Amino acid sequence: MNRQALEYQLIGDIYEATLAPERWAEVLQGISDLCGAEKNAFLSTDLLNPAANLLFFSGHTEEAGREYREGGFDVLEFEHTGRWMQQIGVGVPSSSDEFFGGPDGYAASGGRYVTDYLNRHGTYRQLIVALELAEFRFAGFGLSNGLDRPFTPDNVAMLGRMTPHMRRALQIHRQLRLVESNNASLYRILDRMTTGVLLLNVAGAVAYGNDASARLLREHPAISVTRQEGLRAADFAENQQLQTLIKGALQTGQREGRGVPGGVIGLTSPLSASPLMLTIAPLSACGEYRDLALDQITAVIFLSNPDAGHQLSARLLEASYGLTARETELCQRFVNTPVLEAVAEEAGITLSTLRSYLKSIYEKTDCHSQAELMRLLMGLRVNFEHIA
């Protein structure tokens, strides 16, 4: 298999790992091999949804792993690499040679973490990318090499091509883990999601749509679905783009890497203020969910309407802060309409009653102002992020 075919194969594997997390180790090793790396480390942590956390190391010795945890180097690494990622931004691969000017500059920037830990265990060069940086969530992927094996521009470019797919896969993984329950079929899980989801079979026909997708298809004039034509965008040029993305995702889902493996598109209509956002991704049959194999599912489309506003997870607010159902409802209203008079009117209560609720919410969340509460709630959004 040539290098391009391997790349397309790996892209399909990335999305398969969203449904079978045990496959991440194999997928990450594949990315490591394509990018010319000896070791890799992958961390995705969600403080308010720990079920979605992922952690994988490959190529590191048991001694290095033990020392990493027991010597406090995990904290030093998070501080150093976190500052590096903050400077380069989300989704941008960066090599230590390019950013710090070589191994000596990298050692000087990282202090004990680099000299007393990385260098001593044979790591002198790194290639990293931030997949997500938020107040309660962080995800990053790092590749490591020895002194005599610098990362090349081609290695950086390869990781850059993998990055959007890794970020989209994390979005899918997190959405599923937010609503997943033991022994539930995939379709019942999807019906609990607030994001629209359409599953396409090998022919590109809609094999399943959850309740949220049905609502969006009814309400948004930018897209339609028929038995004969399948999904169609109202705008001719946008429809051509949509069909290209769907075709590429279907091919990748069947491991036939000939086109663009999906992507993101906004579908517009003169009858709607905001475009309907779609993420199209390959999705191959996975043993964990027999539904996919039985219905020959090879692609998935996530849909959301920006006009719908920010969505909060009631489960997370109740479990993490002990908020009541009514307090959670008021937080949901507040995050989209941060004017107390408007929130009180929408909720059908007086302003003084709302202030009493807010006092209780402040105490439970350890917030002291509307601004602090807004920052907290913005970090608790569970909207699907469409990553271009």
CSV table of C-alpha atoms in Angstrom, one decimal:
chain,number,residue,atom,x,y,z
A,1,MET,CA,0.0,0.0,0.0
A,2,ASN,CA,1.5,3.4,-1.0
A,3,ARG,CA,1.8,6.3,1.4
A,4,GLN,CA,-1.3,8.1,0.1
A,5,ALA,CA,-3.4,5.0,0.5
A,6,LEU,CA,-2.1,4.5,4.0
A,7,GLU,CA,-3.1,8.1,4.8
A,8,TYR,CA,-6.6,7.6,3.6
A,9,GLN,CA,-6.8,4.3,5.4
A,10,LEU,CA,-5.7,6.0,8.6
A,11,ILE,CA,-8.3,8.8,8.3
A,12,GLY,CA,-11.0,6.2,8.2
A,13,ASP,CA,-9.5,4.4,11.2
A,14,ILE,CA,-9.6,7.7,13.1
A,15,TYR,CA,-13.3,8.0,12.8
A,16,GLU,CA,-13.8,4.3,13.6
A,17,ALA,CA,-12.0,4.9,16.9
A,18,THR,CA,-14.9,7.2,17.9
A,19,LEU,CA,-17.1,4.1,18.3
A,20,ALA,CA,-14.4,1.8,19.4
A,21,PRO,CA,-12.0,3.7,21.7
A,22,GLU,CA,-9.7,0.7,22.1
A,23,ARG,CA,-8.7,1.3,18.5
A,24,TRP,CA,-7.1,4.7,19.4
A,25,ALA,CA,-3.7,3.1,20.4
A,26,GLU,CA,-3.4,1.4,17.0
A,27,VAL,CA,-4.5,4.6,15.2
A,28,LEU,CA,-2.1,6.8,17.1
A,29,GLN,CA,0.7,4.4,16.3
A,30,GLY,CA,-0.2,4.7,12.6
A,31,ILE,CA,-0.1,8.5,12.8
A,32,SER,CA,3.3,8.2,14.6
A,33,ASP,CA,4.7,6.0,11.8
A,34,LEU,CA,3.5,8.3,9.0
A,35,CYS,CA,5.0,11.3,10.8
A,36,GLY,CA,8.4,9.7,11.4
A,37,ALA,CA,8.1,9.5,15.2
A,38,GLU,CA,9.6,7.0,17.7
A,39,LYS,CA,7.1,7.7,20.5
A,40,ASN,CA,3.7,9.4,20.9
A,41,ALA,CA,1.4,10.5,23.7
A,42,PHE,CA,-2.3,11.4,23.4
A,43,LEU,CA,-4.4,13.0,26.2
A,44,SER,CA,-8.0,14.1,26.1
A,45,THR,CA,-9.4,15.2,29.4
A,46,ASP,CA,-12.8,16.6,30.3
A,47,LEU,CA,-13.1,17.6,34.0
A,48,LEU,CA,-16.9,17.6,33.9
A,49,ASN,CA,-17.4,14.5,31.8
A,50,PRO,CA,-14.6,12.0,32.8
A,51,ALA,CA,-16.2,9.2,30.9
A,52,ALA,CA,-14.9,10.8,27.7
A,53,ASN,CA,-11.3,11.0,28.9
A,54,LEU,CA,-8.6,9.3,26.8
A,55,LEU,CA,-4.9,8.6,27.6
A,56,PHE,CA,-2.5,6.7,25.4
A,57,PHE,CA,1.3,6.4,25.4
A,58,SER,CA,3.3,4.4,22.9
A,59,GLY,CA,7.1,3.8,22.7
A,60,HIS,CA,7.7,5.0,26.2
A,61,THR,CA,9.4,2.6,28.8
A,62,GLU,CA,7.6,1.5,31.9
A,63,GLU,CA,10.3,3.3,33.9
A,64,ALA,CA,9.6,6.6,32.1
A,65,GLY,CA,5.9,6.3,32.7
A,66,ARG,CA,6.4,5.5,36.4
A,67,GLU,CA,8.8,8.4,36.9
A,68,TYR,CA,6.5,10.7,34.9
A,69,ARG,CA,3.7,10.2,37.5
A,70,GLU,CA,5.8,9.8,40.7
A,71,GLY,CA,8.3,12.6,40.0
A,72,GLY,CA,5.7,15.3,39.4
A,73,PHE,CA,6.8,15.6,35.7
A,74,ASP,CA,3.1,15.4,34.6
A,75,VAL,CA,2.5,18.8,36.2
A,76,LEU,CA,5.7,20.3,34.7
A,77,GLU,CA,4.8,18.9,31.3
A,78,PHE,CA,1.3,20.3,31.4
A,79,GLU,CA,2.6,23.8,32.4
A,80,HIS,CA,5.4,23.8,29.7
A,81,THR,CA,3.6,22.2,26.8
A,82,GLY,CA,0.4,24.1,27.7
A,83,ARG,CA,2.2,27.4,27.4
A,84,TRP,CA,3.6,26.2,24.0
A,85,MET,CA,0.2,25.2,22.8
A,86,GLN,CA,-1.4,28.4,23.9
A,87,GLN,CA,1.1,30.4,21.9
A,88,ILE,CA,0.6,28.4,18.6
A,89,GLY,CA,-3.2,27.9,19.0
A,90,VAL,CA,-5.5,25.0,18.4
A,91,GLY,CA,-5.1,22.8,15.4
A,92,VAL,CA,-1.6,24.0,14.4
A,93,PRO,CA,1.2,21.4,14.6
A,94,SER,CA,4.5,22.8,15.9
A,95,SER,CA,8.0,21.2,16.2
A,96,SER,CA,10.3,22.0,19.0
A,97,ASP,CA,13.1,22.6,16.6
A,98,GLU,CA,11.1,25.2,14.7
A,99,PHE,CA,9.5,26.9,17.7
A,100,PHE,CA,12.5,26.9,20.1
A,101,GLY,CA,15.4,26.9,17.6
A,102,GLY,CA,16.7,23.3,18.3
A,103,PRO,CA,17.3,21.0,21.2
A,104,ASP,CA,19.3,23.5,23.2
A,105,GLY,CA,16.6,26.1,23.0
A,106,TYR,CA,14.0,23.5,23.8
A,107,ALA,CA,15.9,22.4,26.9
A,108,ALA,CA,16.2,26.0,28.1
A,109,SER,CA,12.5,26.6,27.7
A,110,GLY,CA,11.4,23.6,29.6
A,111,GLY,CA,13.8,23.5,32.5
A,112,ARG,CA,13.7,20.3,34.6
A,113,TYR,CA,10.9,18.8,32.6
A,114,VAL,CA,13.1,18.7,29.4
A,115,THR,CA,16.6,18.2,30.9
A,116,ASP,CA,15.8,15.9,33.9
A,117,TYR,CA,13.1,13.9,32.2
A,118,LEU,CA,12.7,14.0,28.4
A,119,ASN,CA,16.4,14.2,27.6
A,120,ARG,CA,17.3,11.5,30.1
A,121,HIS,CA,14.8,9.2,28.5
A,122,GLY,CA,16.0,9.9,24.9
A,123,THR,CA,13.6,12.6,23.8
A,124,TYR,CA,15.2,15.7,22.4
A,125,ARG,CA,12.8,16.7,19.7
A,126,GLN,CA,9.0,16.9,19.8
A,127,LEU,CA,6.1,17.6,17.4
A,128,ILE,CA,2.9,18.6,19.1
A,129,VAL,CA,-0.6,19.8,18.3
A,130,ALA,CA,-3.4,21.1,20.5
A,131,LEU,CA,-6.7,19.5,19.6
A,132,GLU,CA,-8.8,21.4,22.1
A,133,LEU,CA,-8.1,24.1,24.7
A,134,ALA,CA,-10.9,25.2,27.0
A,135,GLU,CA,-11.5,26.0,30.6
A,136,PHE,CA,-12.6,22.4,31.6
A,137,ARG,CA,-11.3,20.5,28.5
A,138,PHE,CA,-7.9,19.8,27.0
A,139,ALA,CA,-6.8,17.5,24.3
A,140,GLY,CA,-3.3,17.3,22.8
A,141,PHE,CA,-1.2,14.9,20.7
A,142,GLY,CA,2.6,14.8,20.9
A,143,LEU,CA,5.3,12.9,18.9
A,144,SER,CA,8.8,12.5,20.2
A,145,ASN,CA,12.2,11.6,18.7
A,146,GLY,CA,15.8,11.3,19.7
A,147,LEU,CA,18.7,13.8,19.1
A,148,ASP,CA,19.6,12.4,15.6
A,149,ARG,CA,16.1,12.3,14.2
A,150,PRO,CA,14.6,15.8,13.6
A,151,PHE,CA,11.1,16.3,12.4
A,152,THR,CA,10.9,17.4,8.8
A,153,PRO,CA,8.5,19.9,7.2
A,154,ASP,CA,6.8,16.9,5.6
A,155,ASN,CA,6.3,15.3,9.0
A,156,VAL,CA,4.7,18.6,10.2
A,157,ALA,CA,2.5,18.8,7.1
A,158,MET,CA,1.4,15.2,7.6
A,159,LEU,CA,0.3,15.8,11.2
A,160,GLY,CA,-1.5,18.9,9.9
A,161,ARG,CA,-3.5,16.8,7.5
A,162,MET,CA,-4.4,14.4,10.3
A,163,THR,CA,-5.3,17.1,12.8
A,164,PRO,CA,-8.8,18.2,11.6
A,165,HIS,CA,-9.9,14.5,11.5
A,166,MET,CA,-8.6,13.9,15.0
A,167,ARG,CA,-10.5,17.0,16.3
A,168,ARG,CA,-13.7,16.0,14.6
A,169,ALA,CA,-13.4,12.5,15.9
A,170,LEU,CA,-13.0,13.9,19.5
A,171,GLN,CA,-16.2,15.9,19.0
A,172,ILE,CA,-18.1,12.7,17.9
A,173,HIS,CA,-16.5,10.7,20.8
A,174,ARG,CA,-17.5,13.3,23.4
A,175,GLN,CA,-21.1,13.7,22.1
A,176,LEU,CA,-21.6,9.9,22.3
A,177,ARG,CA,-20.2,9.7,25.8
A,178,LEU,CA,-22.4,12.5,27.0
A,179,VAL,CA,-25.5,10.4,26.3
A,180,GLU,CA,-24.3,6.8,26.2
A,181,SER,CA,-25.8,4.3,28.5
A,182,ASN,CA,-24.9,0.6,29.0
A,183,ASN,CA,-26.5,-1.9,26.7
A,184,ALA,CA,-28.3,0.7,24.7
A,185,SER,CA,-28.5,0.5,20.9
A,186,LEU,CA,-26.7,3.1,18.9
A,187,TYR,CA,-29.9,4.5,17.5
A,188,ARG,CA,-31.4,5.0,21.0
A,189,ILE,CA,-28.2,6.8,22.1
A,190,LEU,CA,-28.4,9.1,19.1
A,191,ASP,CA,-32.0,10.0,19.8
A,192,ARG,CA,-30.9,11.4,23.1
A,193,MET,CA,-28.5,13.9,21.4
A,194,THR,CA,-29.4,17.6,20.9
A,195,THR,CA,-27.3,17.7,17.8
A,196,GLY,CA,-28.8,16.5,14.5
A,197,VAL,CA,-27.3,13.2,13.3
A,198,LEU,CA,-27.9,11.5,9.9
A,199,LEU,CA,-26.3,8.1,9.1
A,200,LEU,CA,-25.8,7.3,5.4
A,201,ASN,CA,-25.5,3.8,3.9
A,202,VAL,CA,-23.1,2.7,1.1
A,203,ALA,CA,-25.4,4.2,-1.6
A,204,GLY,CA,-25.5,7.6,0.2
A,205,ALA,CA,-29.1,7.3,1.2
A,206,VAL,CA,-30.2,8.3,4.7
A,207,ALA,CA,-30.4,5.1,6.7
A,208,TYR,CA,-31.3,6.8,10.0
A,209,GLY,CA,-31.9,10.3,11.4
A,210,ASN,CA,-32.3,11.1,15.0
A,211,ASP,CA,-35.1,13.4,16.4
A,212,ALA,CA,-32.9,16.5,16.3
A,213,SER,CA,-32.1,16.0,12.6
A,214,ALA,CA,-35.8,15.6,11.8
A,215,ARG,CA,-36.5,18.9,13.4
A,216,LEU,CA,-33.7,20.7,11.6
A,217,LEU,CA,-34.7,19.2,8.2
A,218,ARG,CA,-38.3,20.4,8.8
A,219,GLU,CA,-37.4,23.9,10.0
A,220,HIS,CA,-34.3,24.9,8.0
A,221,PRO,CA,-35.0,25.8,4.3
A,222,ALA,CA,-31.3,25.3,3.3
A,223,ILE,CA,-31.6,21.5,3.0
A,224,SER,CA,-34.1,18.9,2.0
A,225,VAL,CA,-34.2,15.1,1.9
A,226,THR,CA,-36.2,12.9,-0.5
A,227,ARG,CA,-36.3,9.1,-1.2
A,228,GLN,CA,-35.3,9.6,-4.8
A,229,GLU,CA,-32.5,12.3,-4.4
A,230,GLY,CA,-31.3,11.9,-0.9
A,231,LEU,CA,-29.9,15.0,0.7
A,232,ARG,CA,-30.0,18.2,-1.3
A,233,ALA,CA,-28.9,21.7,-0.6
A,234,ALA,CA,-31.2,24.5,-1.8
A,235,ASP,CA,-28.3,26.5,-3.3
A,236,PHE,CA,-26.9,24.9,-6.5
A,237,ALA,CA,-23.2,25.6,-5.8
A,238,GLU,CA,-23.5,24.6,-2.2
A,239,ASN,CA,-25.2,21.3,-3.3
A,240,GLN,CA,-22.3,20.5,-5.5
A,241,GLN,CA,-19.9,21.0,-2.6
A,242,LEU,CA,-22.2,18.9,-0.3
A,243,GLN,CA,-22.3,16.0,-2.7
A,244,THR,CA,-18.5,16.1,-3.1
A,245,LEU,CA,-18.0,15.9,0.7
A,246,ILE,CA,-20.6,13.1,1.0
A,247,LYS,CA,-19.1,11.1,-1.8
A,248,GLY,CA,-15.6,11.4,-0.3
A,249,ALA,CA,-16.8,10.4,3.1
A,250,LEU,CA,-18.6,7.3,1.7
A,251,GLN,CA,-15.5,6.3,-0.1
A,252,THR,CA,-13.3,6.7,2.9
A,253,GLY,CA,-15.8,4.9,5.1
A,254,GLN,CA,-15.4,1.9,2.7
A,255,ARG,CA,-11.7,2.4,2.7
A,256,GLU,CA,-11.6,3.6,-0.9
A,257,GLY,CA,-9.5,6.8,-0.5
A,258,ARG,CA,-10.1,8.6,-3.8
A,259,GLY,CA,-11.8,11.9,-2.7
A,260,VAL,CA,-11.9,14.5,0.1
A,261,PRO,CA,-12.7,12.5,3.2
A,262,GLY,CA,-15.7,14.6,4.3
A,263,GLY,CA,-15.5,18.1,5.9
A,264,VAL,CA,-17.5,21.0,7.0
A,265,ILE,CA,-20.0,23.1,5.1
A,266,GLY,CA,-22.5,25.9,5.9
A,267,LEU,CA,-25.7,25.8,3.9
A,268,THR,CA,-27.4,29.1,3.3
A,269,SER,CA,-30.9,30.3,2.5
A,270,PRO,CA,-32.4,33.7,2.0
A,271,LEU,CA,-35.2,32.6,4.4
A,272,SER,CA,-32.8,32.0,7.3
A,273,ALA,CA,-30.5,34.4,9.2
A,274,SER,CA,-27.8,31.8,9.8
A,275,PRO,CA,-26.4,29.0,7.7
A,276,LEU,CA,-27.2,25.4,8.7
A,277,MET,CA,-23.8,23.9,9.7
A,278,LEU,CA,-22.9,20.3,8.6
A,279,THR,CA,-19.9,18.1,9.5
A,280,ILE,CA,-19.7,15.1,7.1
A,281,ALA,CA,-17.4,12.3,8.2
A,282,PRO,CA,-16.7,8.7,7.3
A,283,LEU,CA,-17.9,6.0,9.7
A,284,SER,CA,-17.3,2.3,9.0
A,285,ALA,CA,-19.1,-0.6,10.5
A,286,CYS,CA,-17.8,-1.4,14.0
A,287,GLY,CA,-18.3,-4.5,16.1
A,288,GLU,CA,-19.3,-2.6,19.2
A,289,TYR,CA,-22.5,-1.4,17.4
A,290,ARG,CA,-24.1,-4.1,15.2
A,291,ASP,CA,-26.6,-1.5,13.9
A,292,LEU,CA,-23.9,0.0,11.7
A,293,ALA,CA,-22.9,-3.3,10.1
A,294,LEU,CA,-26.5,-4.4,9.5
A,295,ASP,CA,-27.4,-1.1,7.8
A,296,GLN,CA,-24.1,-0.8,6.0
A,297,ILE,CA,-23.4,2.6,7.5
A,298,THR,CA,-20.4,4.3,5.9
A,299,ALA,CA,-20.8,8.0,6.7
A,300,VAL,CA,-22.3,10.3,9.3
A,301,ILE,CA,-23.5,13.9,9.1
A,302,PHE,CA,-23.8,16.2,12.2
A,303,LEU,CA,-26.2,19.2,11.8
A,304,SER,CA,-26.7,22.2,14.0
A,305,ASN,CA,-28.3,25.6,13.6
A,306,PRO,CA,-26.3,28.5,15.1
A,307,ASP,CA,-29.6,30.3,15.8
A,308,ALA,CA,-30.5,27.7,18.3
A,309,GLY,CA,-27.9,29.2,20.8
A,310,HIS,CA,-25.7,27.5,23.3
A,311,GLN,CA,-26.8,24.2,24.8
A,312,LEU,CA,-25.8,23.2,28.3
A,313,SER,CA,-25.8,19.7,29.8
A,314,ALA,CA,-28.4,19.4,32.5
A,315,ARG,CA,-26.7,16.2,33.7
A,316,LEU,CA,-23.4,17.9,34.1
A,317,LEU,CA,-24.8,20.9,35.9
A,318,GLU,CA,-26.8,18.7,38.3
A,319,ALA,CA,-24.0,16.1,38.9
A,320,SER,CA,-21.1,18.6,39.2
A,321,TYR,CA,-22.8,21.5,41.1
A,322,GLY,CA,-25.9,20.0,42.6
A,323,LEU,CA,-28.2,22.4,40.7
A,324,THR,CA,-31.9,21.7,40.7
A,325,ALA,CA,-33.8,21.2,37.5
A,326,ARG,CA,-35.3,24.7,37.8
A,327,GLU,CA,-31.8,26.3,38.4
A,328,THR,CA,-30.4,24.4,35.4
A,329,GLU,CA,-33.3,25.7,33.3
A,330,LEU,CA,-32.5,29.3,34.4
A,331,CYS,CA,-28.8,28.8,33.6
A,332,GLN,CA,-29.8,27.6,30.1
A,333,ARG,CA,-31.9,30.7,29.6
A,334,PHE,CA,-29.2,33.0,31.0
A,335,VAL,CA,-26.3,31.7,28.8
A,336,ASN,CA,-28.4,32.7,25.7
A,337,THR,CA,-30.1,35.8,27.1
A,338,PRO,CA,-27.7,37.4,29.7
A,339,VAL,CA,-30.3,40.1,30.6
A,340,LEU,CA,-32.0,39.3,33.9
A,341,GLU,CA,-35.3,41.0,33.0
A,342,ALA,CA,-35.6,39.0,29.8
A,343,VAL,CA,-34.7,35.7,31.6
A,344,ALA,CA,-37.3,36.4,34.3
A,345,GLU,CA,-40.0,37.2,31.6
A,346,GLU,CA,-39.1,34.0,29.6
A,347,ALA,CA,-39.2,31.9,32.8
A,348,GLY,CA,-42.5,33.4,34.0
A,349,ILE,CA,-41.1,34.6,37.3
A,350,THR,CA,-40.5,37.9,39.0
A,351,LEU,CA,-37.1,39.6,38.9
A,352,SER,CA,-36.8,39.2,42.7
A,353,THR,CA,-37.5,35.5,42.4
A,354,LEU,CA,-34.8,35.1,39.7
A,355,ARG,CA,-32.3,36.9,42.0
A,356,SER,CA,-33.1,34.4,44.7
A,357,TYR,CA,-32.4,31.5,42.3
A,358,LEU,CA,-29.2,33.2,41.2
A,359,LYS,CA,-28.0,33.6,44.8
A,360,SER,CA,-28.4,29.8,45.2
A,361,ILE,CA,-26.7,29.2,41.9
A,362,TYR,CA,-23.7,31.4,42.9
A,363,GLU,CA,-23.3,29.5,46.1
A,364,LYS,CA,-23.3,26.1,44.5
A,365,THR,CA,-21.0,27.1,41.6
A,366,ASP,CA,-18.7,29.4,43.7
A,367,CYS,CA,-19.4,32.3,41.4
A,368,HIS,CA,-19.7,35.9,42.6
A,369,SER,CA,-21.1,37.8,39.7
A,370,GLN,CA,-23.0,37.4,36.5
A,371,ALA,CA,-19.7,37.6,34.5
A,372,GLU,CA,-18.2,34.7,36.5
A,373,LEU,CA,-21.3,32.6,36.0
A,374,MET,CA,-21.3,33.3,32.3
A,375,ARG,CA,-17.7,32.3,32.0
A,376,LEU,CA,-18.5,29.1,33.8
A,377,LEU,CA,-21.5,28.2,31.7
A,378,MET,CA,-19.7,28.9,28.4
A,379,GLY,CA,-17.2,26.3,29.5
A,380,LEU,CA,-20.1,23.8,30.0
A,381,ARG,CA,-21.5,24.0,26.5
A,382,VAL,CA,-22.1,20.7,24.8
A,383,ASN,CA,-22.8,22.0,21.3
A,384,PHE,CA,-21.2,20.1,18.4
A,385,GLU,CA,-18.2,22.1,17.1
A,386,HIS,CA,-17.9,22.1,13.3
A,387,ILE,CA,-14.1,22.0,12.7
A,388,ALA,CA,-13.0,23.1,9.3
